[in-house]
Coordinates of C-alpha atoms and ligand atoms in Angstrom, one line a residue:
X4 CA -4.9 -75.9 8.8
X5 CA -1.9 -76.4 6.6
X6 CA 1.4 -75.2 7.9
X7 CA 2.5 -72.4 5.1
X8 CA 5.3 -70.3 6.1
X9 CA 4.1 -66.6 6.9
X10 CA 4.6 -63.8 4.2
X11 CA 4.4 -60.4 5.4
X12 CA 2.3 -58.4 3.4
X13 CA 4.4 -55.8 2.6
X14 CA 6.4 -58.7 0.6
X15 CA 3.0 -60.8 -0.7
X16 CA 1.8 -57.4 -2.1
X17 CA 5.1 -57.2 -4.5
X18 CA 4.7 -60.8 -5.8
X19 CA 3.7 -61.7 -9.3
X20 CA 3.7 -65.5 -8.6
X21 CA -0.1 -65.8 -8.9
X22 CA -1.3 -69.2 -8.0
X23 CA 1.4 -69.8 -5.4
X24 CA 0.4 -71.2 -1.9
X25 CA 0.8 -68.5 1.1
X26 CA -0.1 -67.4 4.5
X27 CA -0.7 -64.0 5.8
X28 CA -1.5 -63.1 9.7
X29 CA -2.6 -59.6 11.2
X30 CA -5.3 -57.6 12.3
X31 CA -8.7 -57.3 10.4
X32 CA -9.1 -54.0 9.4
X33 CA -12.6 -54.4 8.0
X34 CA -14.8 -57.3 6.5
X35 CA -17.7 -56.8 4.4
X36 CA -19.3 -58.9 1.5
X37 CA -22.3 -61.0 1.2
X38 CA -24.0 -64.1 2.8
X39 CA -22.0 -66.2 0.1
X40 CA -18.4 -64.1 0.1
X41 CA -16.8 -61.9 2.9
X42 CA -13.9 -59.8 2.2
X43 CA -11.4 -59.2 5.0
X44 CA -9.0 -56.0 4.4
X45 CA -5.7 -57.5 6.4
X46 CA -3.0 -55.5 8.0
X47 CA 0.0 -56.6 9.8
X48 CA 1.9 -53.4 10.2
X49 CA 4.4 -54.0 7.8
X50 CA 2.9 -51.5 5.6
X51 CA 0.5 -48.8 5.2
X52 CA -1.8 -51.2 3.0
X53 CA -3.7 -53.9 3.3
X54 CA -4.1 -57.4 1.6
X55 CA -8.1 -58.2 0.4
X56 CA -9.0 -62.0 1.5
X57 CA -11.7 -63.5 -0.3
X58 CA -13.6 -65.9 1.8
X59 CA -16.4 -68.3 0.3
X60 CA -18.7 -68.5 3.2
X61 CA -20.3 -71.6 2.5
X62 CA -16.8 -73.4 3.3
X63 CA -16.8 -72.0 6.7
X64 CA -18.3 -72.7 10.2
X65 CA -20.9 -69.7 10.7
X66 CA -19.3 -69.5 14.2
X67 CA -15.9 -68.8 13.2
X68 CA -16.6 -66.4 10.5
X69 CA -18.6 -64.4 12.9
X70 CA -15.9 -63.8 14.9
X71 CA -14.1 -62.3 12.4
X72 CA -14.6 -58.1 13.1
X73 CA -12.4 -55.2 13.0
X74 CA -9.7 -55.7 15.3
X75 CA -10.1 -59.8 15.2
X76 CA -6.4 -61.5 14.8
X77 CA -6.6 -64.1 11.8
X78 CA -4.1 -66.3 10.1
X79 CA -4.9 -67.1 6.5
X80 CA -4.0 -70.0 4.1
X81 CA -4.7 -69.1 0.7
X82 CA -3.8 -68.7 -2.9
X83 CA -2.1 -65.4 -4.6
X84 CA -4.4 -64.1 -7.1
X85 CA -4.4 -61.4 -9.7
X86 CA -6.7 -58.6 -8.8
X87 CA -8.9 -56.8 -10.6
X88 CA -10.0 -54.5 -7.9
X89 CA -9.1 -50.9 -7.6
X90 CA -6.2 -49.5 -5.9
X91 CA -4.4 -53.2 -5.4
X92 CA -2.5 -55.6 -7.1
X93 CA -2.9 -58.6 -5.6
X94 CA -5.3 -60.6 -3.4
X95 CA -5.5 -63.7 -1.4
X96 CA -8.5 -66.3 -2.7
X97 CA -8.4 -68.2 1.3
X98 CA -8.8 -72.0 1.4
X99 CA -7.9 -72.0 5.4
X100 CA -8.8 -69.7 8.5
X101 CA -7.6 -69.6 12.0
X102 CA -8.5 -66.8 14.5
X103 CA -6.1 -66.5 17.1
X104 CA -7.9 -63.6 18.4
X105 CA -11.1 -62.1 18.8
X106 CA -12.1 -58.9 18.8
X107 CA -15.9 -58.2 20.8
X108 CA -17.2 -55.7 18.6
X109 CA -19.3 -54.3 21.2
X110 CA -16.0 -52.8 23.2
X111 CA -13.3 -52.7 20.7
X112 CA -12.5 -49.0 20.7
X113 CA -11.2 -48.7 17.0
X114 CA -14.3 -50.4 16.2
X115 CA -15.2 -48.0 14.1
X116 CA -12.6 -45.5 11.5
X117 CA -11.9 -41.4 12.2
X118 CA -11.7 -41.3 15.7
X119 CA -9.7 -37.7 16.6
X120 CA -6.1 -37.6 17.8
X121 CA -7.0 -36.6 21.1
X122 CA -9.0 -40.0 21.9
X123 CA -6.3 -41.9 20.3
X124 CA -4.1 -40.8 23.0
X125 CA -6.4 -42.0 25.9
X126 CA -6.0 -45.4 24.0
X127 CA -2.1 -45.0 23.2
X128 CA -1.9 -48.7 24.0
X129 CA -4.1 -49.8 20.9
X130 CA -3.5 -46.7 18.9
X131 CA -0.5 -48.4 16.7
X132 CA -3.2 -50.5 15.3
X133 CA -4.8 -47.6 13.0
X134 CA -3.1 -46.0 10.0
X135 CA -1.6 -43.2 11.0
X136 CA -0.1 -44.7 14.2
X137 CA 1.3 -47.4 12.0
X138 CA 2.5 -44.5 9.4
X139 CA 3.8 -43.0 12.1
X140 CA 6.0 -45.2 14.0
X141 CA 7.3 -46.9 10.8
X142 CA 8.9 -43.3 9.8
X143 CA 9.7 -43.1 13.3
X144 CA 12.1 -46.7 12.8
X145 CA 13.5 -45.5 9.6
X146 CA 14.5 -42.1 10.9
X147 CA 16.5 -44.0 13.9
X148 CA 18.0 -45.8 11.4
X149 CA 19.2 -43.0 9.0
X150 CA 21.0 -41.3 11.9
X151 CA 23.0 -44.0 12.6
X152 CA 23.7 -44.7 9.0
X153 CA 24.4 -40.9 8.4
X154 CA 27.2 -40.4 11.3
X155 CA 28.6 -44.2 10.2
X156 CA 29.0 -43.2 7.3
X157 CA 30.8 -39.8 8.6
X158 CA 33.1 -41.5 10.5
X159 CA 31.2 -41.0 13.7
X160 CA 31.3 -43.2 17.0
X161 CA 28.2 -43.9 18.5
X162 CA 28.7 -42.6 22.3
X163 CA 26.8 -44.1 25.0
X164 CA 26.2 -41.2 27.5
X165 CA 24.8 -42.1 30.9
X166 CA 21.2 -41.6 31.7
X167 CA 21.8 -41.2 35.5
X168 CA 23.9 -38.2 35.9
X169 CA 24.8 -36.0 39.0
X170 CA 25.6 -33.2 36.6
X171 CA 23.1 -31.0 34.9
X172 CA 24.0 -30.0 31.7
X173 CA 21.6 -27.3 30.8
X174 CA 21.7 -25.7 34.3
X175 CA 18.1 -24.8 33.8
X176 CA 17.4 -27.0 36.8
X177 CA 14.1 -28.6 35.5
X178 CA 15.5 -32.7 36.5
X179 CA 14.1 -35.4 37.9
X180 CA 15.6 -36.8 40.8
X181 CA 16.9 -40.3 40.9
X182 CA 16.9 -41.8 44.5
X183 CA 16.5 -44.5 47.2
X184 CA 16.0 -42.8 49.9
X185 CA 12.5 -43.0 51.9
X186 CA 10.8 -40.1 50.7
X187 CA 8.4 -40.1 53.5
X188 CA 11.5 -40.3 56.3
X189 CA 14.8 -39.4 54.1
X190 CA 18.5 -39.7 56.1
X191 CA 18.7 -36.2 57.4
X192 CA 22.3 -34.5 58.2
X193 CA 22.7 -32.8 61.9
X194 CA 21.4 -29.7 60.7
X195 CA 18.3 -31.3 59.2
X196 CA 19.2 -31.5 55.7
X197 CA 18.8 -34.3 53.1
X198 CA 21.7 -36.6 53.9
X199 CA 22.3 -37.8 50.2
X200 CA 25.5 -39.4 51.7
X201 CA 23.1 -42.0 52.3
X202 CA 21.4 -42.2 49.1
X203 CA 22.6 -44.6 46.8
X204 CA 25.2 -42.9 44.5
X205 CA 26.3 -41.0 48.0
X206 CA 25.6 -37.9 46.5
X207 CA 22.3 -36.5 44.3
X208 CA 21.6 -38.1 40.9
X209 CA 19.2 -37.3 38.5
X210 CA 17.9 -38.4 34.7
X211 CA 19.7 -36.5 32.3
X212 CA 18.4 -33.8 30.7
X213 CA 21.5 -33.9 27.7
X214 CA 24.6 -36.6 26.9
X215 CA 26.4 -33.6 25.8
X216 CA 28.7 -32.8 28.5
X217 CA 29.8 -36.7 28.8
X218 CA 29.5 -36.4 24.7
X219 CA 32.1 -33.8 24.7
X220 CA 34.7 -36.1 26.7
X221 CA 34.4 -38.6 24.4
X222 CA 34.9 -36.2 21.1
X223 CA 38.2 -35.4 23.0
X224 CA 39.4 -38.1 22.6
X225 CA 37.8 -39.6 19.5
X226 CA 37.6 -36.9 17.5
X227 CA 33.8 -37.0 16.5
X228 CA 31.3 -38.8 18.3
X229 CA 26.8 -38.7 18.8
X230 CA 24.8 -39.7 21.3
X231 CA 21.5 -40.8 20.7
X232 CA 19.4 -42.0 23.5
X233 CA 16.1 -40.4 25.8
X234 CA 16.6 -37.4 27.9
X235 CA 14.3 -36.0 30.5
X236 CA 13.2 -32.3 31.6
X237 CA 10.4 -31.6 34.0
X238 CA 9.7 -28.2 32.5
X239 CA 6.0 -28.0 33.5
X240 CA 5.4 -26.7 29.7
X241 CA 2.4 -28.0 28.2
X242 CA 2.9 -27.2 24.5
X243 CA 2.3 -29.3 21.5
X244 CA 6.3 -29.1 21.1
X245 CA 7.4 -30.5 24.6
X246 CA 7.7 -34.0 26.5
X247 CA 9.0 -34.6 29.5
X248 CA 10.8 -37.5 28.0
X249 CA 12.3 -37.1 24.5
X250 CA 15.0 -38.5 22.4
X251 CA 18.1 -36.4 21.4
X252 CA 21.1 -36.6 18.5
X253 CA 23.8 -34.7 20.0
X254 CA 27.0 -35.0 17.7
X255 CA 30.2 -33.4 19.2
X256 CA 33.3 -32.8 17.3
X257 CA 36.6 -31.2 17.6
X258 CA 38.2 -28.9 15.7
X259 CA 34.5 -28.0 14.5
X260 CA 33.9 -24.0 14.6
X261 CA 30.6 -22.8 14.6
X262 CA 31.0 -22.6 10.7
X263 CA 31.5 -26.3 9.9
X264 CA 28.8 -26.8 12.8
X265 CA 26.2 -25.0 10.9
X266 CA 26.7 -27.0 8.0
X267 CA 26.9 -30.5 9.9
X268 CA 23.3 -30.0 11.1
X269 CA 22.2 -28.6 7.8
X270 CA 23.5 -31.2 5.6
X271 CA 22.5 -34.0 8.7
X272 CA 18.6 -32.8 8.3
X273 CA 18.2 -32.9 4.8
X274 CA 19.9 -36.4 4.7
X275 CA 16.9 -37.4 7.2
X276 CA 14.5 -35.6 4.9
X277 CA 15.8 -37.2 1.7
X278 CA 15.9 -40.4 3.3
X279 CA 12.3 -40.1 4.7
X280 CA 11.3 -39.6 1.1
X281 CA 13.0 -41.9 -0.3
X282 CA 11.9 -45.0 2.2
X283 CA 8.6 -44.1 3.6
X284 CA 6.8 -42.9 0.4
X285 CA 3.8 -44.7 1.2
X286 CA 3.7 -43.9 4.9
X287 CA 4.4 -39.8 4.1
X288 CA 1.4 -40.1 1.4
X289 CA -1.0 -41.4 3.4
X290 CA -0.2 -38.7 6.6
X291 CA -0.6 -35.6 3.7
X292 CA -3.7 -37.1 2.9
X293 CA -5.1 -37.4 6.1
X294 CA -3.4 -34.3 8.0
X295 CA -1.4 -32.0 5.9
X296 CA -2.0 -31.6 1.9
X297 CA 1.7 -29.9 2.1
X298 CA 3.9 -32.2 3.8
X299 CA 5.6 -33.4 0.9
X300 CA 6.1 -30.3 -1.1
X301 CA 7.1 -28.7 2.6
X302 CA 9.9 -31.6 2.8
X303 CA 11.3 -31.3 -0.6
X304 CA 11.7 -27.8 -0.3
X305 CA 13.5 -27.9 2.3
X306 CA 16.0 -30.2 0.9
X307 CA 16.3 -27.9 -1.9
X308 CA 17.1 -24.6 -0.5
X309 CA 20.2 -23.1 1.6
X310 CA 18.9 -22.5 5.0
X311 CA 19.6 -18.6 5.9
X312 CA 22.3 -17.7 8.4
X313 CA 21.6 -15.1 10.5
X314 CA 23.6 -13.1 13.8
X315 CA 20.1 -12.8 16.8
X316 CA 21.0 -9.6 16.5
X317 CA 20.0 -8.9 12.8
X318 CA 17.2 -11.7 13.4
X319 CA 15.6 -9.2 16.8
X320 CA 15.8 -6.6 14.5
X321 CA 14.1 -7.6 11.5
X322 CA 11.4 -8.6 14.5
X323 CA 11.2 -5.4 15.9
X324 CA 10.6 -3.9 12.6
X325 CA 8.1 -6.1 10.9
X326 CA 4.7 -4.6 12.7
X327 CA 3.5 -7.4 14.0
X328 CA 1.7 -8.2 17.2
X329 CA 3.7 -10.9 19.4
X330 CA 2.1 -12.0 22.4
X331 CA 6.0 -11.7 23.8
X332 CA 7.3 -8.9 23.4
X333 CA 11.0 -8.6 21.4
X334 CA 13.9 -6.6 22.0
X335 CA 17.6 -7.6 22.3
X336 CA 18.4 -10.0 25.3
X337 CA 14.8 -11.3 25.0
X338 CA 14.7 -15.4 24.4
X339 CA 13.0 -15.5 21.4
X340 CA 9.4 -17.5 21.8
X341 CA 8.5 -19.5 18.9
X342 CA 5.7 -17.2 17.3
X343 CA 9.2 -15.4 16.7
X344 CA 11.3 -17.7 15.7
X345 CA 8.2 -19.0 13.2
X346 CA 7.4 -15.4 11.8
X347 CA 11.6 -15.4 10.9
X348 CA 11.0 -18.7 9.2
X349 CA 7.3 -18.6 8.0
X350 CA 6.9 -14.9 6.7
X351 CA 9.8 -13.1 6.7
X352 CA 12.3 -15.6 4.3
X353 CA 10.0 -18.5 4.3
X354 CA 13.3 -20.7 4.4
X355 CA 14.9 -22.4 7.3
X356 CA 16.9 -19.9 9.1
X357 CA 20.1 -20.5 11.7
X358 CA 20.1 -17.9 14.4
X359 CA 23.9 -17.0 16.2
X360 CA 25.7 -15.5 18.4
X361 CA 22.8 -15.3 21.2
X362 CA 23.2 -13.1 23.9
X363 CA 25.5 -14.8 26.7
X364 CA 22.3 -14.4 29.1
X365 CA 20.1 -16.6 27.7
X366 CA 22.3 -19.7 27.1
X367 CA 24.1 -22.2 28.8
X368 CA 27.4 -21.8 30.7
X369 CA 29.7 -24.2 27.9
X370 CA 29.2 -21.5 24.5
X371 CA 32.1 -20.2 23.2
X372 CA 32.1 -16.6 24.3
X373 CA 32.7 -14.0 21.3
X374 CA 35.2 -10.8 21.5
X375 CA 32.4 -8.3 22.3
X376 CA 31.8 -9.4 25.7
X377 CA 28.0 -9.9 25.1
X378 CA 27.5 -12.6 22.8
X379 CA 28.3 -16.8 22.6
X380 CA 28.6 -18.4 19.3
X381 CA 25.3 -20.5 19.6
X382 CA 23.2 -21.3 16.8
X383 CA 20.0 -22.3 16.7
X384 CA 18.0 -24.5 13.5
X385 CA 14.9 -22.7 13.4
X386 CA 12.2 -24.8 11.0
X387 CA 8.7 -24.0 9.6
X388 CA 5.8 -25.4 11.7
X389 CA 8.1 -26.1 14.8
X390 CA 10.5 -23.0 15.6
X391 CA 13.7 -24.4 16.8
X392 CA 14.5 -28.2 15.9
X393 CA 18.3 -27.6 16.7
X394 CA 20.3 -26.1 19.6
X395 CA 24.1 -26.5 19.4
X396 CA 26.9 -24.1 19.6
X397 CA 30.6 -23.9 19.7
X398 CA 32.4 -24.8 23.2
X399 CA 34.4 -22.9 25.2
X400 CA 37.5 -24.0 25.8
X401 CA 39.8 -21.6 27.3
X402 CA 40.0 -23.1 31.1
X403 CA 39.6 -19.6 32.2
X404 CA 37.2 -18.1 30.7
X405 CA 35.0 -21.4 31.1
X406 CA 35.8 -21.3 34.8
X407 CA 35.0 -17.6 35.0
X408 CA 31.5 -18.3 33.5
X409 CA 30.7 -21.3 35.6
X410 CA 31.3 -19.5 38.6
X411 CA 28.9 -16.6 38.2
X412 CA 26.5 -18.5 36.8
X413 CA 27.4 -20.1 40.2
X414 CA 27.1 -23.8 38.9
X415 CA 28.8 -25.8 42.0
X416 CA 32.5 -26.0 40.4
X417 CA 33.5 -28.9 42.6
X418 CA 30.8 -31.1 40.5
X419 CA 32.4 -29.9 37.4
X420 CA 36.3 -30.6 38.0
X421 CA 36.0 -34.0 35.5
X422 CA 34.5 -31.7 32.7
X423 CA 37.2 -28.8 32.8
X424 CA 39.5 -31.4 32.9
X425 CA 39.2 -31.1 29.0
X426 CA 40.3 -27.8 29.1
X427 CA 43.1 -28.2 31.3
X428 CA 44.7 -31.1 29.5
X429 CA 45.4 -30.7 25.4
X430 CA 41.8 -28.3 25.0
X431 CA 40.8 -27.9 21.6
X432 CA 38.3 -25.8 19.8
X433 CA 35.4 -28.2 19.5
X434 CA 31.1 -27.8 18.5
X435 CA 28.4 -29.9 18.7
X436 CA 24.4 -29.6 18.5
X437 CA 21.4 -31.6 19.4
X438 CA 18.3 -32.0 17.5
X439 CA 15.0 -33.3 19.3
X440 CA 14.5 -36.5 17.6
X441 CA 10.3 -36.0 18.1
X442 CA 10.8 -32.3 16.8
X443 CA 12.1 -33.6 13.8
X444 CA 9.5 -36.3 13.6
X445 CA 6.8 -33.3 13.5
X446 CA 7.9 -32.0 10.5
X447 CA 8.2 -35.3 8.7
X448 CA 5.2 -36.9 9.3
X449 CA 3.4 -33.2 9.0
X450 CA 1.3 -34.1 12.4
X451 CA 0.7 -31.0 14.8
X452 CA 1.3 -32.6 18.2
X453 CA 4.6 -33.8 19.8
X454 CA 2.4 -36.0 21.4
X455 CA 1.4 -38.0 18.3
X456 CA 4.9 -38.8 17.4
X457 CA 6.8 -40.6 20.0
X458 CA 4.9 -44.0 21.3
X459 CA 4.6 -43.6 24.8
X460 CA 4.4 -39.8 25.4
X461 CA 5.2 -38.6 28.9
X462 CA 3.9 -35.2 29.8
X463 CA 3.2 -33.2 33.1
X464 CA 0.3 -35.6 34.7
X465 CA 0.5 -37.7 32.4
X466 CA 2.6 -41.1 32.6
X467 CA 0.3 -44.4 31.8
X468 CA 1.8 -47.9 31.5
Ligands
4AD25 O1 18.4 -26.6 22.9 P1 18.6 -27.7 23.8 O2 18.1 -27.6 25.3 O3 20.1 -28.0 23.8 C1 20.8 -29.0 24.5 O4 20.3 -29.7 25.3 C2 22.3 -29.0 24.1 N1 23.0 -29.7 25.2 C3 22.5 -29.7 22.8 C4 23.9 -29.8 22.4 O5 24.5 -28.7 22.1 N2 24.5 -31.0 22.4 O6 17.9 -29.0 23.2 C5 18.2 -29.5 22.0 C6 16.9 -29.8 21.2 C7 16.0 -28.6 21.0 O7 16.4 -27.9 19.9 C8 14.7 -29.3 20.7 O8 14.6 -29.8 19.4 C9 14.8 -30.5 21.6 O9 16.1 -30.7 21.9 N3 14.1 -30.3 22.9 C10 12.9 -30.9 23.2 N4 12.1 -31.7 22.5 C11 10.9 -32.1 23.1 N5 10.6 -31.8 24.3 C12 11.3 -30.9 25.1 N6 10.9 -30.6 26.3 C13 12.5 -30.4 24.5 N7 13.5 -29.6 24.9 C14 14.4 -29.6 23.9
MG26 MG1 17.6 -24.7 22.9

């Protein structure tokens, strides 16, 4: 065959130059026709859509053409032709063929279309080959993308926290340990304790469950940093809102009160949502379509409207007063579940809504604490169909008060001495917030299941490849 340089078709399917020479290689989608024409529908995952080949059969070895089936990997020569069928633009009138792959239609399992979401996720290796995993994990590039072209063009540094960590920054004490030490016969101390001397760090390491606390050193000294990067927490929760490993933005920035907080992460989401609208039009389409008639309405109001801003106390007590039946019950101190959060956002002002000043219990040791004793000055993005997308707060940065807290929440003090450091030398009021990159990717593609979002999903007993 020929040697044409490759178009993508995202690119052929823009060109007017009709008559022009080109290639095209990707996956066969479907082929139909007649004994005298087939027509292949041709995706290469540059788009959503396909390219139409027309094939005259008779020019063709019956042996090749028969191996050309869903899933089959071709590479066509052909001419760019006007078309006059419905829906495209363009098609390809082939004058050369080349399978590179077969496809045996007997076993291929997207052999045939509308397979559910669960079996897709038994077959998460092949499942970027359909539509909606393509749709998918295209808006999933261009959202990575966005976030680092928001904070760039903020000023931010891009801060790369560690991954390993011997600290644990939520002090929920869901992490996964990191070792070499023979777990069938670990180094054992004289009194028949795990020696971690011996383990490779010399002390205990695990994954990180947050850069934030390394992402706070950094905006001390840089003024305004993010992190962006996979975090892990073995919370056995099996919910459609919860991996064990996710990705997190975590910006941090002094001088930032909880105010200018609240509208970072405000104006930072609907940047995303904008962008998402205005770069993966075709994707976002085809995912209402399929899954959720309101997606894009859902995403341009968002954009459009102030979220509310709300003290937990006023938010608990517009709960307790609305009549409905939680499963969880709600009263002050409670940690709000998110049938809670979603009847705040869904039915009560049907707008975003930013919860503060939390009840010290609940949250972690690092929140600012306020004057009355009881409350830190967290905040919380609460979003329709998800509950919270955010969690950020201001940081306390008194030594002693952030001393005082760590040790009766008794979070081993000795572990921390590199991290109060900040507060003993030139402290400065400072804020900072992470959003769950796969929570956000829920409400932009409109799909139901954390799962469905993120490539490789890890979840308790469940880790393939
Ligand atoms: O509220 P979280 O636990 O906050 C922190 O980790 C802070 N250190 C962030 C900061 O202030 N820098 O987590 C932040 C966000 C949540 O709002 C949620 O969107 C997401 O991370 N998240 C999860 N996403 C998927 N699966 C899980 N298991 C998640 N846990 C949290
Ligand atoms: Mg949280």
């Amino acid at each position: 065959m020929e040697s044409i340089s490759r178009t993508k078709i995202v690119d052929l399917l823009k060109r007017e130059d009709f008559g022009a020479k080109v290639n095209v290689k990707g996956w066969v989608r479907t082929r139909r026709g007649s004994k005298q024409v087939s027509f292949i529908a041709l995706n290469d995952g540059s788009t959503i859509n396909n390219v139409q080949i027309v094939v005259d059969n008779e020019h063709y070895d019956e042996e090749l053409l028969k191996v050309i089936t869903t899933g089959s990997c071709v590479s066509i020569n052909g001419t760019l032709v006007q078309s006059h069928g419905k829906g495209q633009a363009v098609e390809i009138h082939a004058n050369g063929v080349e399978v590179y792959g077969s496809a045996d239609a007997t076993t291929y399992p997207l052999q045939k279309k509308g397979h559910s979401l669960e079996f897709l996720r038994e077959i998460a290796h092949l499942r970027p080959r359909t539509n909606t995993f393509g749709a998918i994990l295209r808006v999933r590039h261009h959202m990575a993308f966005a976030i680092h072209k928001f904070f760039n063009e903020k000023g931010f540094f891009y801060l790369h926290t560690p991954i390993v960590t011997a600290s644990d920054c939520e002090g929920a004490g869901s992490m996964f340990q990191v070792t070499t030490l023979d777990v069938n016969n670990p180094a054992r101390t004289e009194e028949g304790a795990i020696d971690y001397t011996q383990d490779f760090f010399g002390k205990s390491a695990n994954l990180t469950v947050s850069g934030q606390l390394e992402g706070e050193l950094g905006a001390m000294a840089l003024g305004a940093i993010y992190t962006f990067g996979p975090t892990f927490r073995a919370e056995n929760s099996n919910t459609p809102r919860h991996l064990a490993e996710f990705w997190m933005i975590e910006p941090e920035v002094a001088f930032n009160e909880l105010k200018e907080n609240m509208d970072l992460a405000e104006e930072f989401i609907k940047y995303l949502i904008q962008y998402a609208l205005d770069n993966c039009i075709d994707d976002l389409n085809f995912l209402s379509e399929m899954y959720d008639k309101e997606l894009i309405e859902r995403l341009k109001f968002v954009i459009e409207y102030d979220f509310v801003r709300l003290p937990y106390t006023e938010g608990v007590k517009i709960l307790e007063e609305s009549g409905e039946k939680f499963e969880f019950p709600v009263y002050w101190g409670a940690d709000l579940q998110s049938e809670h959060e979603r009847y705040l956002v869904e039915k009560h002002f049907k707008k975003p809504v930013i919860l503060t000043d939390y009840p010290k219990e609940i949250k972690a040791f690092y929140m600012k604490q306020n004057e009355d004793g009881k409350t830190v000055r967290a905040m919380d993005v609460l979003f329709p169909k998800i509950g919270e997308i955010i969690g950020g707060s201001q940081r306390e940065e008194d030594f002693d008060k952030l001393s005082k807290r760590i040790e009766e929440m008794e979070i081993p003090m000795k572990d921390m001495w590199w991290y109060l450091d900040t507060r003993r030398f030139g402290s400065a009021p400072h804020s900072g917030f992470g959003l769950g990159f796969e929570r956000l990717l829920l409400f932009v593609t409109g799909m139901s299941n954390i799962r469905d979002v993120i490539p490789f999903p890890r979840t308790p007993k469940n880790c393939e490849f």
